Amino acid sequence: MQRTKIKDALAATQAMDEIVIKGWVRTKRDSKGFSFVEINDGSCLQNIQAIVDHTPEIEATLADVGTGAAVGITGSLVESPGKGQKWEVRGTAIELIGTADQETFPLQKKRHTDEFLRGIAHLRPRTNKYGAMFRIRSALAQGVHKFFAERGFFYVHTPILTGSDCEGAGEMFRVTSLEHGSQAPVEQDFFGRPAHLTVSGQLEAEMFSLALGDVYTFGPTFRAENSNTPRHVAEFWMIEPEMAFVDLAGDMDFGEEMIKYLVAHVLDTCASDVELFAKWVDKSLMPTLETVLNREFVRLPYTEAVDILIKSNKKFDYPVEWGIDLQTEHERFLCEEKFKQPLYVYDYPKSIKPFYMRVNDDDRTVAAMDCLVPRIGEIIGGSQREERMDVLLARMKEMDLPEDHYWWYVDSRRFGSVPHSGFGLGFERLLMLVTGVSNIRDAMPFPRTPNNLDF
Ligand code: 4AD
Ligand code: MG
């Protein structure tokens, strides 16, 4: 007989004479003549309770069933007299599929710290919290594709191996097929030139937006920034829409629409998983999400943001003056203290931004935008792209970027260049927003950070 997932069993509209449940034991309590076994199979947050009547054979099996063991229980689905759940299983047979050594199984009934669980990332999805996190992560990813599909966007698979540094920040992982310590010249390496893991699919996505119109990429990106913060990881997923015939204002509108859609999607599809976070992780989660859903995002020029920060008379670790890149402390002040809601800061100084951003008429700023949200700071970084070839070339020269290296990118401005815009939304930061977790490592199955390559 095929197994029924616990999610479906708990949603049953009538009793079932025959059912097979398979999953992992959360608790077992022996009574006289029968045992209670609580099983979770990951299909939902809830466990199902099975009551298994003892026969000599069943008792012998149950003796080896402990927390964490995998079992299959055959029986019937009956109405539960207990509070809290509608259905339970009356088990007539139990199969021990995989034992779990009770001496060494690390997940006890008590609450474990996030730090402890990070050390056992291979087992943490078996806890309530991380099971919920990774179901939400899955729903959010599916929501991303749904959002774009409903708007006629095409999904482009941009390369992960690349020869260009999109952000120009030099924070790239080198890729080579040469032995470690090899003195061989780069010409003898696999690609005959330096190769890296991509930091962003944007440049390639731009090429496709200039052909298919509205496109997006959604995939892993890599940054070798040595910043040990709760918001940075070396490998993260980024959602990058790129839209032809759209300017910076349209770009910001689209980002706001997307964040609101995805927050609503998660609340819609993962209600009980989100509830767990609202109850145990962040008491202000629901009000925060309400604010995200209901407020129109503020739009604030960088120059005004700097004024506000200076006039606030707050003591920041990084002093504020026009021209600096905003730090998390500045972003969070604007978002959490000044405006108390999501906002965009736009028109940043040209000198702190990459070569591809469109230069504004003042020649000091570029058409860049960051979206800032409470508790996290930057969640989106984007811009209108420089579509004018002469301006682009001048900027590249200014920044010492080799034109021959980016020949294909420049070429796109030679033939039918049009205004276009896009942004990158950090997928894990969005997960932090919708779950309230404060460390990005807890929003990734197997986080990659400096000196941490386990799993
Ligand atoms: O602001 P960033 O660097 O923008 C770009 O890479 C553009 N090329 C995107 C585009 O216009 N298509 O990164 C975009 C977002 C950030 O706002 C942040 O949410 C996330 O990616 N991000 C990180 N998330 C986790 N760990 C890191 N090290 C991250 N770096 C950026
Ligand atoms: Mg950024």
CSV table of C-alpha atoms and ligand atoms in Angstrom, one decimal:
chain,number,residue,atom,x,y,z
A,1,MET,CA,0.0,0.0,0.0
A,2,GLN,CA,1.2,3.5,-0.8
A,3,ARG,CA,2.0,5.8,2.1
A,4,THR,CA,-0.2,8.7,2.8
A,5,LYS,CA,1.5,12.0,3.7
A,6,ILE,CA,0.7,13.3,7.1
A,7,LYS,CA,-0.4,16.6,5.6
A,8,ASP,CA,-3.0,14.8,3.6
A,9,ALA,CA,-4.0,12.5,6.4
A,10,LEU,CA,-4.6,15.5,8.7
A,11,ALA,CA,-6.7,17.2,6.0
A,12,ALA,CA,-8.9,14.1,5.5
A,13,THR,CA,-12.6,14.7,5.3
A,14,GLN,CA,-13.6,11.2,6.4
A,15,ALA,CA,-12.1,8.3,8.3
A,16,MET,CA,-10.1,5.7,6.4
A,17,ASP,CA,-10.1,2.0,6.9
A,18,GLU,CA,-6.6,1.5,5.7
A,19,ILE,CA,-3.7,3.9,5.8
A,20,VAL,CA,0.1,3.7,5.8
A,21,ILE,CA,2.1,6.5,7.4
A,22,LYS,CA,5.8,6.6,7.1
A,23,GLY,CA,8.1,9.1,8.9
A,24,TRP,CA,10.4,9.8,11.8
A,25,VAL,CA,9.4,9.3,15.4
A,26,ARG,CA,9.3,12.4,17.5
A,27,THR,CA,8.1,10.8,20.7
A,28,LYS,CA,7.0,7.4,21.9
A,29,ARG,CA,5.1,6.7,25.2
A,30,ASP,CA,4.3,3.2,26.3
A,31,SER,CA,1.2,2.4,28.2
A,32,LYS,CA,-0.4,-0.7,29.4
A,33,GLY,CA,-1.4,-2.7,26.3
A,34,PHE,CA,-0.6,0.0,23.7
A,35,SER,CA,1.9,2.8,22.8
A,36,PHE,CA,1.5,6.4,21.6
A,37,VAL,CA,3.9,7.2,18.7
A,38,GLU,CA,4.1,10.7,17.3
A,39,ILE,CA,5.4,10.8,13.8
A,40,ASN,CA,6.5,13.6,11.6
A,41,ASP,CA,7.2,13.1,7.9
A,42,GLY,CA,8.2,16.6,6.9
A,43,SER,CA,5.1,17.2,4.7
A,44,CYS,CA,3.9,19.7,7.3
A,45,LEU,CA,4.7,21.0,10.7
A,46,GLN,CA,2.1,18.8,12.5
A,47,ASN,CA,2.8,15.3,13.7
A,48,ILE,CA,0.3,12.6,13.5
A,49,GLN,CA,-0.3,10.5,16.6
A,50,ALA,CA,-0.5,6.7,16.2
A,51,ILE,CA,-1.9,4.4,18.9
A,52,VAL,CA,-0.5,1.0,18.4
A,53,ASP,CA,-2.0,-1.9,20.3
A,54,HIS,CA,0.5,-4.3,21.6
A,55,THR,CA,1.0,-7.8,20.4
A,56,PRO,CA,4.1,-9.7,21.3
A,57,GLU,CA,5.5,-9.0,17.9
A,58,ILE,CA,4.6,-5.3,17.9
A,59,GLU,CA,6.0,-4.9,21.5
A,60,ALA,CA,9.3,-6.4,20.3
A,61,THR,CA,9.5,-4.0,17.5
A,62,LEU,CA,8.5,-1.0,19.6
A,63,ALA,CA,11.3,-1.8,22.0
A,64,ASP,CA,13.8,-0.7,19.3
A,65,VAL,CA,11.8,2.4,18.3
A,66,GLY,CA,13.2,5.5,19.8
A,67,THR,CA,13.2,9.3,19.0
A,68,GLY,CA,14.5,9.8,15.5
A,69,ALA,CA,13.9,6.3,14.2
A,70,ALA,CA,12.1,5.9,10.9
A,71,VAL,CA,9.0,3.8,11.0
A,72,GLY,CA,6.0,2.8,8.9
A,73,ILE,CA,2.7,2.3,10.6
A,74,THR,CA,-0.3,0.6,9.0
A,75,GLY,CA,-3.7,0.9,10.4
A,76,SER,CA,-6.8,3.0,10.1
A,77,LEU,CA,-7.4,6.8,10.3
A,78,VAL,CA,-9.9,7.5,13.0
A,79,GLU,CA,-11.3,10.6,14.6
A,80,SER,CA,-9.0,11.7,17.5
A,81,PRO,CA,-10.7,12.2,20.9
A,82,GLY,CA,-7.7,14.3,21.9
A,83,LYS,CA,-7.6,18.1,21.6
A,84,GLY,CA,-5.6,19.8,18.9
A,85,GLN,CA,-5.9,17.4,16.1
A,86,LYS,CA,-8.8,15.9,14.2
A,87,TRP,CA,-7.3,12.6,13.1
A,88,GLU,CA,-5.1,9.9,14.6
A,89,VAL,CA,-3.9,6.5,13.4
A,90,ARG,CA,-5.0,3.3,15.0
A,91,GLY,CA,-2.0,1.1,14.2
A,92,THR,CA,-2.3,-2.6,13.6
A,93,ALA,CA,1.3,-3.1,12.4
A,94,ILE,CA,4.6,-1.2,12.8
A,95,GLU,CA,7.7,-1.6,10.7
A,96,LEU,CA,11.0,-0.3,12.0
A,97,ILE,CA,12.6,1.1,8.8
A,98,GLY,CA,15.7,2.8,10.3
A,99,THR,CA,16.8,2.7,13.9
A,100,ALA,CA,18.2,5.8,15.7
A,101,ASP,CA,20.8,5.2,18.4
A,102,GLN,CA,19.3,6.9,21.5
A,103,GLU,CA,22.7,7.5,23.1
A,104,THR,CA,24.0,9.6,20.2
A,105,PHE,CA,20.9,11.0,18.4
A,106,PRO,CA,21.5,14.7,18.9
A,107,LEU,CA,17.9,16.0,18.7
A,108,GLN,CA,16.3,15.8,22.0
A,109,LYS,CA,12.8,16.9,22.9
A,110,LYS,CA,14.1,20.2,24.5
A,111,ARG,CA,14.8,23.3,22.4
A,112,HIS,CA,18.2,23.5,20.9
A,113,THR,CA,20.1,26.7,20.1
A,114,ASP,CA,20.5,27.8,16.5
A,115,GLU,CA,24.2,27.7,16.9
A,116,PHE,CA,24.1,24.1,18.1
A,117,LEU,CA,21.8,23.2,15.2
A,118,ARG,CA,24.1,24.9,12.6
A,119,GLY,CA,26.7,22.3,13.7
A,120,ILE,CA,24.3,19.5,12.7
A,121,ALA,CA,22.9,21.1,9.5
A,122,HIS,CA,22.4,17.6,8.1
A,123,LEU,CA,19.9,16.9,10.9
A,124,ARG,CA,18.3,20.2,11.6
A,125,PRO,CA,15.6,20.0,9.0
A,126,ARG,CA,14.1,17.3,11.2
A,127,THR,CA,13.3,19.9,13.9
A,128,ASN,CA,10.1,21.9,13.8
A,129,LYS,CA,11.8,25.2,13.2
A,130,TYR,CA,14.0,24.1,10.4
A,131,GLY,CA,11.4,21.9,8.8
A,132,ALA,CA,9.2,25.0,8.7
A,133,MET,CA,12.0,27.2,7.4
A,134,PHE,CA,12.8,24.9,4.5
A,135,ARG,CA,9.2,24.4,3.5
A,136,ILE,CA,8.8,28.1,3.4
A,137,ARG,CA,12.0,28.4,1.4
A,138,SER,CA,10.6,26.0,-1.1
A,139,ALA,CA,7.3,27.8,-1.3
A,140,LEU,CA,9.0,31.1,-1.7
A,141,ALA,CA,11.1,29.8,-4.6
A,142,GLN,CA,8.0,28.4,-6.3
A,143,GLY,CA,6.3,31.8,-5.7
A,144,VAL,CA,9.1,33.5,-7.4
A,145,HIS,CA,8.5,31.6,-10.6
A,146,LYS,CA,4.8,32.0,-10.3
A,147,PHE,CA,5.1,35.7,-9.9
A,148,PHE,CA,7.2,36.0,-13.1
A,149,ALA,CA,5.2,33.5,-15.1
A,150,GLU,CA,2.0,35.5,-14.3
A,151,ARG,CA,3.7,38.6,-15.8
A,152,GLY,CA,5.0,37.0,-18.9
A,153,PHE,CA,8.7,37.0,-17.9
A,154,PHE,CA,11.1,34.5,-19.4
A,155,TYR,CA,13.4,32.5,-17.1
A,156,VAL,CA,17.0,32.7,-18.4
A,157,HIS,CA,19.8,30.5,-17.1
A,158,THR,CA,22.8,32.6,-16.9
A,159,PRO,CA,26.2,31.0,-16.5
A,160,ILE,CA,27.8,30.3,-13.1
A,161,LEU,CA,31.3,30.1,-14.5
A,162,THR,CA,32.3,33.5,-15.8
A,163,GLY,CA,35.2,35.6,-17.0
A,164,SER,CA,33.8,39.0,-15.9
A,165,ASP,CA,33.3,40.7,-12.6
A,166,CYS,CA,29.8,42.2,-12.8
A,167,GLU,CA,30.0,44.2,-9.6
A,168,GLY,CA,33.7,45.2,-10.0
A,169,ALA,CA,34.3,44.6,-6.3
A,170,GLY,CA,36.9,41.9,-6.8
A,171,GLU,CA,35.1,39.6,-4.5
A,172,MET,CA,35.2,36.6,-6.7
A,173,PHE,CA,36.1,33.0,-6.2
A,174,ARG,CA,38.7,31.9,-8.7
A,175,VAL,CA,38.0,28.7,-10.6
A,176,THR,CA,40.8,26.6,-12.0
A,177,SER,CA,41.6,23.1,-13.1
A,178,LEU,CA,45.3,23.4,-12.3
A,179,GLU,CA,46.8,21.8,-9.3
A,180,HIS,CA,47.0,23.9,-6.1
A,181,GLY,CA,50.3,25.8,-6.2
A,182,SER,CA,50.8,25.3,-9.9
A,183,GLN,CA,53.1,27.8,-11.5
A,184,ALA,CA,51.6,27.2,-15.0
A,185,PRO,CA,50.6,30.4,-16.8
A,186,VAL,CA,46.9,31.2,-17.0
A,187,GLU,CA,47.0,30.4,-20.7
A,188,GLN,CA,47.4,26.7,-19.7
A,189,ASP,CA,44.4,26.8,-17.4
A,190,PHE,CA,41.1,25.3,-18.5
A,191,PHE,CA,39.7,28.5,-20.2
A,192,GLY,CA,43.0,29.9,-21.1
A,193,ARG,CA,42.2,33.0,-19.0
A,194,PRO,CA,41.1,33.7,-15.4
A,195,ALA,CA,37.8,32.2,-14.6
A,196,HIS,CA,35.5,32.8,-11.6
A,197,LEU,CA,32.2,31.9,-10.0
A,198,THR,CA,29.6,34.5,-10.9
A,199,VAL,CA,28.7,37.3,-8.4
A,200,SER,CA,25.6,38.1,-10.5
A,201,GLY,CA,23.8,37.0,-13.6
A,202,GLN,CA,22.9,40.6,-14.5
A,203,LEU,CA,25.2,41.3,-17.5
A,204,GLU,CA,24.1,38.2,-19.3
A,205,ALA,CA,20.4,38.8,-18.3
A,206,GLU,CA,20.7,42.2,-19.8
A,207,MET,CA,21.6,40.6,-23.2
A,208,PHE,CA,18.4,38.6,-23.0
A,209,SER,CA,16.2,41.5,-21.9
A,210,LEU,CA,17.4,43.2,-25.0
A,211,ALA,CA,16.0,40.3,-27.0
A,212,LEU,CA,13.1,38.8,-25.1
A,213,GLY,CA,12.0,42.0,-23.2
A,214,ASP,CA,11.2,40.9,-19.7
A,215,VAL,CA,13.5,38.2,-18.2
A,216,TYR,CA,14.8,37.0,-14.9
A,217,THR,CA,17.4,34.8,-13.5
A,218,PHE,CA,17.2,32.9,-10.2
A,219,GLY,CA,20.2,31.0,-9.2
A,220,PRO,CA,23.2,30.7,-7.0
A,221,THR,CA,25.8,33.5,-6.8
A,222,PHE,CA,29.1,33.6,-5.0
A,223,ARG,CA,31.0,36.3,-3.1
A,224,ALA,CA,34.4,35.9,-1.6
A,225,GLU,CA,33.8,38.9,0.7
A,226,ASN,CA,35.4,38.1,4.1
A,227,SER,CA,32.6,39.6,6.0
A,228,ASN,CA,31.4,37.6,9.0
A,229,THR,CA,28.1,39.2,9.4
A,230,PRO,CA,24.6,37.8,10.1
A,231,ARG,CA,23.6,39.0,6.6
A,232,HIS,CA,26.4,37.7,4.4
A,233,VAL,CA,27.2,34.3,3.0
A,234,ALA,CA,29.7,33.2,0.4
A,235,GLU,CA,27.0,31.4,-1.6
A,236,PHE,CA,23.5,32.8,-1.9
A,237,TRP,CA,20.6,32.8,-4.3
A,238,MET,CA,19.6,35.9,-6.1
A,239,ILE,CA,16.5,36.8,-8.1
A,240,GLU,CA,17.4,39.1,-10.9
A,241,PRO,CA,14.7,40.6,-13.2
A,242,GLU,CA,15.8,42.6,-16.1
A,243,MET,CA,13.3,44.7,-18.1
A,244,ALA,CA,13.6,46.5,-21.4
A,245,PHE,CA,11.9,49.9,-21.8
A,246,VAL,CA,11.8,50.4,-18.0
A,247,ASP,CA,13.4,53.3,-16.1
A,248,LEU,CA,14.5,53.5,-12.5
A,249,ALA,CA,11.0,54.5,-11.2
A,250,GLY,CA,9.5,51.5,-13.0
A,251,ASP,CA,12.2,49.3,-11.5
A,252,MET,CA,11.4,50.4,-8.0
A,253,ASP,CA,7.7,49.9,-8.6
A,254,PHE,CA,8.3,46.4,-9.8
A,255,GLY,CA,10.5,45.5,-6.8
A,256,GLU,CA,7.8,46.7,-4.4
A,257,GLU,CA,5.2,44.7,-6.2
A,258,MET,CA,7.4,41.6,-6.1
A,259,ILE,CA,8.2,41.8,-2.4
A,260,LYS,CA,4.6,42.3,-1.5
A,261,TYR,CA,3.5,39.4,-3.8
A,262,LEU,CA,6.0,37.1,-2.3
A,263,VAL,CA,5.2,38.0,1.3
A,264,ALA,CA,1.5,37.4,0.6
A,265,HIS,CA,2.3,34.2,-1.2
A,266,VAL,CA,4.1,32.8,1.9
A,267,LEU,CA,1.4,33.9,4.3
A,268,ASP,CA,-1.0,32.2,2.0
A,269,THR,CA,0.7,28.9,1.4
A,270,CYS,CA,2.7,28.4,4.6
A,271,ALA,CA,0.4,29.8,7.3
A,272,SER,CA,1.2,27.3,10.1
A,273,ASP,CA,4.9,27.3,9.4
A,274,VAL,CA,5.0,31.1,9.5
A,275,GLU,CA,3.0,31.0,12.7
A,276,LEU,CA,5.8,29.1,14.4
A,277,PHE,CA,8.2,31.9,13.6
A,278,ALA,CA,5.8,34.6,14.8
A,279,LYS,CA,5.3,32.7,18.0
A,280,TRP,CA,8.9,31.5,18.8
A,281,VAL,CA,11.3,33.6,16.8
A,282,ASP,CA,10.1,37.1,16.3
A,283,LYS,CA,7.1,38.4,18.2
A,284,SER,CA,6.9,41.4,15.8
A,285,LEU,CA,6.9,39.3,12.7
A,286,MET,CA,3.2,39.7,11.8
A,287,PRO,CA,3.1,43.5,12.4
A,288,THR,CA,6.3,43.8,10.3
A,289,LEU,CA,4.8,41.8,7.4
A,290,GLU,CA,1.6,43.8,7.7
A,291,THR,CA,3.7,47.0,7.2
A,292,VAL,CA,5.5,45.5,4.2
A,293,LEU,CA,2.1,44.5,2.7
A,294,ASN,CA,0.2,47.7,3.4
A,295,ARG,CA,2.6,50.7,3.2
A,296,GLU,CA,3.7,52.2,0.0
A,297,PHE,CA,7.5,52.0,0.1
A,298,VAL,CA,9.1,55.4,0.7
A,299,ARG,CA,11.4,56.7,-2.1
A,300,LEU,CA,14.2,58.8,-0.8
A,301,PRO,CA,17.1,60.3,-2.9
A,302,TYR,CA,20.5,59.4,-1.5
A,303,THR,CA,21.4,63.1,-0.9
A,304,GLU,CA,18.3,63.5,1.3
A,305,ALA,CA,19.1,60.2,3.1
A,306,VAL,CA,22.5,61.6,4.0
A,307,ASP,CA,21.0,64.8,5.2
A,308,ILE,CA,18.6,62.9,7.5
A,309,LEU,CA,21.4,60.8,8.9
A,310,ILE,CA,23.6,63.8,9.6
A,311,LYS,CA,20.8,65.8,11.2
A,312,SER,CA,19.8,62.8,13.3
A,313,ASN,CA,22.8,63.5,15.5
A,314,LYS,CA,23.1,59.8,16.1
A,315,LYS,CA,26.5,58.4,16.8
A,316,PHE,CA,27.2,55.9,14.0
A,317,ASP,CA,30.3,53.7,13.8
A,318,TYR,CA,30.8,54.9,10.3
A,319,PRO,CA,30.6,58.7,10.2
A,320,VAL,CA,28.2,60.0,7.5
A,321,GLU,CA,29.1,62.4,4.7
A,322,TRP,CA,28.0,62.7,1.1
A,323,GLY,CA,29.8,60.1,-0.9
A,324,ILE,CA,29.9,57.3,1.5
A,325,ASP,CA,28.3,54.0,0.9
A,326,LEU,CA,25.5,53.5,3.4
A,327,GLN,CA,26.3,50.9,6.1
A,328,THR,CA,23.8,48.5,7.7
A,329,GLU,CA,23.6,50.8,10.7
A,330,HIS,CA,22.6,53.7,8.5
A,331,GLU,CA,20.1,51.6,6.6
A,332,ARG,CA,18.5,50.3,9.7
A,333,PHE,CA,18.2,53.7,11.2
A,334,LEU,CA,16.4,55.0,8.2
A,335,CYS,CA,14.1,51.9,8.0
A,336,GLU,CA,13.5,51.2,11.7
A,337,GLU,CA,13.7,54.5,13.4
A,338,LYS,CA,13.1,57.3,10.9
A,339,PHE,CA,10.5,55.8,8.6
A,340,LYS,CA,9.5,52.5,10.4
A,341,GLN,CA,8.7,50.9,7.1
A,342,PRO,CA,10.4,49.7,3.9
A,343,LEU,CA,12.0,52.3,1.7
A,344,TYR,CA,14.1,52.9,-1.4
A,345,VAL,CA,17.2,55.0,-1.4
A,346,TYR,CA,18.1,56.0,-5.0
A,347,ASP,CA,20.5,58.2,-7.0
A,348,TYR,CA,23.7,57.1,-5.3
A,349,PRO,CA,27.1,58.7,-5.9
A,350,LYS,CA,28.6,57.5,-9.1
A,351,SER,CA,32.0,56.9,-7.4
A,352,ILE,CA,30.7,54.0,-5.2
A,353,LYS,CA,28.7,52.2,-7.9
A,354,PRO,CA,29.6,49.7,-10.7
A,355,PHE,CA,30.2,50.7,-14.3
A,356,TYR,CA,26.9,49.6,-15.7
A,357,MET,CA,24.7,52.1,-13.9
A,358,ARG,CA,23.2,54.9,-15.8
A,359,VAL,CA,24.8,58.3,-15.2
A,360,ASN,CA,22.4,61.0,-14.1
A,361,ASP,CA,22.4,64.5,-15.6
A,362,ASP,CA,24.2,65.9,-12.6
A,363,ASP,CA,27.1,63.6,-13.5
A,364,ARG,CA,27.7,63.0,-9.8
A,365,THR,CA,25.1,60.3,-9.2
A,366,VAL,CA,23.8,57.2,-11.0
A,367,ALA,CA,20.3,55.8,-11.4
A,368,ALA,CA,20.8,53.2,-8.6
A,369,MET,CA,18.4,52.1,-6.0
A,370,ASP,CA,18.5,50.0,-2.9
A,371,CYS,CA,15.5,48.7,-1.1
A,372,LEU,CA,15.8,48.6,2.7
A,373,VAL,CA,13.6,46.7,5.0
A,374,PRO,CA,13.3,46.5,8.8
A,375,ARG,CA,15.8,44.3,10.7
A,376,ILE,CA,17.8,43.5,7.6
A,377,GLY,CA,18.7,46.7,5.8
A,378,GLU,CA,19.4,46.2,2.1
A,379,ILE,CA,17.3,43.5,0.5
A,380,ILE,CA,17.4,44.7,-3.1
A,381,GLY,CA,20.1,46.4,-5.1
A,382,GLY,CA,19.4,47.6,-8.6
A,383,SER,CA,19.6,50.3,-11.2
A,384,GLN,CA,18.7,51.6,-14.6
A,385,ARG,CA,21.5,50.5,-16.9
A,386,GLU,CA,23.7,52.8,-19.0
A,387,GLU,CA,22.3,52.3,-22.5
A,388,ARG,CA,24.3,55.1,-24.2
A,389,MET,CA,27.4,53.6,-25.7
A,390,ASP,CA,29.6,56.7,-25.5
A,391,VAL,CA,28.8,57.3,-21.8
A,392,LEU,CA,29.3,53.6,-21.0
A,393,LEU,CA,32.7,53.6,-22.7
A,394,ALA,CA,33.8,56.7,-21.0
A,395,ARG,CA,32.8,55.3,-17.6
A,396,MET,CA,34.6,52.0,-18.3
A,397,LYS,CA,37.7,54.0,-19.2
A,398,GLU,CA,37.4,56.0,-16.0
A,399,MET,CA,37.2,52.8,-14.0
A,400,ASP,CA,40.0,51.1,-15.9
A,401,LEU,CA,37.9,48.3,-17.2
A,402,PRO,CA,39.3,46.7,-20.3
A,403,GLU,CA,36.9,47.3,-23.2
A,404,ASP,CA,38.0,44.2,-25.1
A,405,HIS,CA,37.1,42.1,-22.1
A,406,TYR,CA,33.5,43.4,-22.1
A,407,TRP,CA,33.3,43.6,-25.9
A,408,TRP,CA,30.0,41.7,-26.0
A,409,TYR,CA,28.4,43.9,-23.4
A,410,VAL,CA,29.4,47.1,-25.2
A,411,ASP,CA,28.2,45.5,-28.5
A,412,SER,CA,24.7,45.3,-27.2
A,413,ARG,CA,24.7,49.1,-27.0
A,414,ARG,CA,25.8,49.3,-30.6
A,415,PHE,CA,22.7,47.5,-32.0
A,416,GLY,CA,19.3,48.7,-30.9
A,417,SER,CA,20.2,49.8,-27.5
A,418,VAL,CA,17.2,50.7,-25.3
A,419,PRO,CA,16.7,52.0,-21.7
A,420,HIS,CA,16.4,49.0,-19.4
A,421,SER,CA,16.5,48.3,-15.7
A,422,GLY,CA,16.7,45.5,-13.2
A,423,PHE,CA,17.7,44.5,-9.8
A,424,GLY,CA,18.9,41.7,-7.6
A,425,LEU,CA,16.8,40.5,-4.7
A,426,GLY,CA,18.7,38.4,-2.1
A,427,PHE,CA,16.6,35.3,-1.7
A,428,GLU,CA,17.9,34.5,1.8
A,429,ARG,CA,17.4,38.0,3.0
A,430,LEU,CA,13.8,37.7,1.8
A,431,LEU,CA,13.5,34.5,3.8
A,432,MET,CA,14.9,36.4,6.8
A,433,LEU,CA,12.2,39.0,6.3
A,434,VAL,CA,9.3,36.5,6.2
A,435,THR,CA,10.5,34.3,9.0
A,436,GLY,CA,12.1,36.9,11.4
A,437,VAL,CA,15.3,34.9,11.8
A,438,SER,CA,18.2,37.2,12.5
A,439,ASN,CA,21.0,35.1,11.0
A,440,ILE,CA,21.2,34.4,7.3
A,441,ARG,CA,22.9,31.0,8.1
A,442,ASP,CA,19.6,29.8,9.4
A,443,ALA,CA,17.8,30.5,6.1
A,444,MET,CA,20.1,28.3,4.0
A,445,PRO,CA,20.2,24.5,4.0
A,446,PHE,CA,24.0,24.3,4.1
A,447,PRO,CA,25.5,27.8,4.6
A,448,ARG,CA,28.9,28.6,3.2
A,449,THR,CA,30.9,31.1,5.2
A,450,PRO,CA,34.6,31.7,5.7
A,451,ASN,CA,36.3,28.6,7.1
A,452,ASN,CA,33.1,26.6,7.0
A,453,LEU,CA,32.7,24.0,4.2
A,454,ASP,CA,31.2,21.2,6.1
A,455,PHE,CA,28.3,19.2,4.6
B,1,4AD,O1,23.5,44.8,-4.5
B,1,4AD,P1,24.0,43.6,-5.2
B,1,4AD,O2,25.5,43.4,-5.1
B,1,4AD,O3,23.6,43.8,-6.7
B,1,4AD,C1,24.0,43.0,-7.8
B,1,4AD,O4,24.7,42.1,-7.7
B,1,4AD,C2,23.3,43.5,-9.1
B,1,4AD,N1,24.2,43.0,-10.2
B,1,4AD,C3,21.9,42.9,-9.1
B,1,4AD,C4,21.2,43.4,-10.4
B,1,4AD,O5,21.0,44.6,-10.6
B,1,4AD,N2,20.8,42.5,-11.2
B,1,4AD,O6,23.3,42.3,-4.7
B,1,4AD,C5,21.9,42.2,-4.8
B,1,4AD,C6,21.3,41.6,-3.5
B,1,4AD,C7,21.5,42.5,-2.2
B,1,4AD,O7,20.6,43.5,-2.1
B,1,4AD,C8,21.4,41.4,-1.2
B,1,4AD,O8,20.0,41.2,-0.9
B,1,4AD,C9,21.9,40.2,-1.8
B,1,4AD,O9,21.9,40.4,-3.2
B,1,4AD,N3,23.3,39.9,-1.4
B,1,4AD,C10,23.7,39.0,-0.5
B,1,4AD,N4,23.0,38.1,0.2
B,1,4AD,C11,23.7,37.3,1.0
B,1,4AD,N5,25.0,37.3,1.1
B,1,4AD,C12,25.8,38.1,0.4
B,1,4AD,N6,27.1,38.1,0.5
B,1,4AD,C13,25.1,39.0,-0.4
B,1,4AD,N7,25.5,40.0,-1.3
B,1,4AD,C14,24.4,40.5,-1.8
B,2,MG,MG,24.1,46.2,-3.1
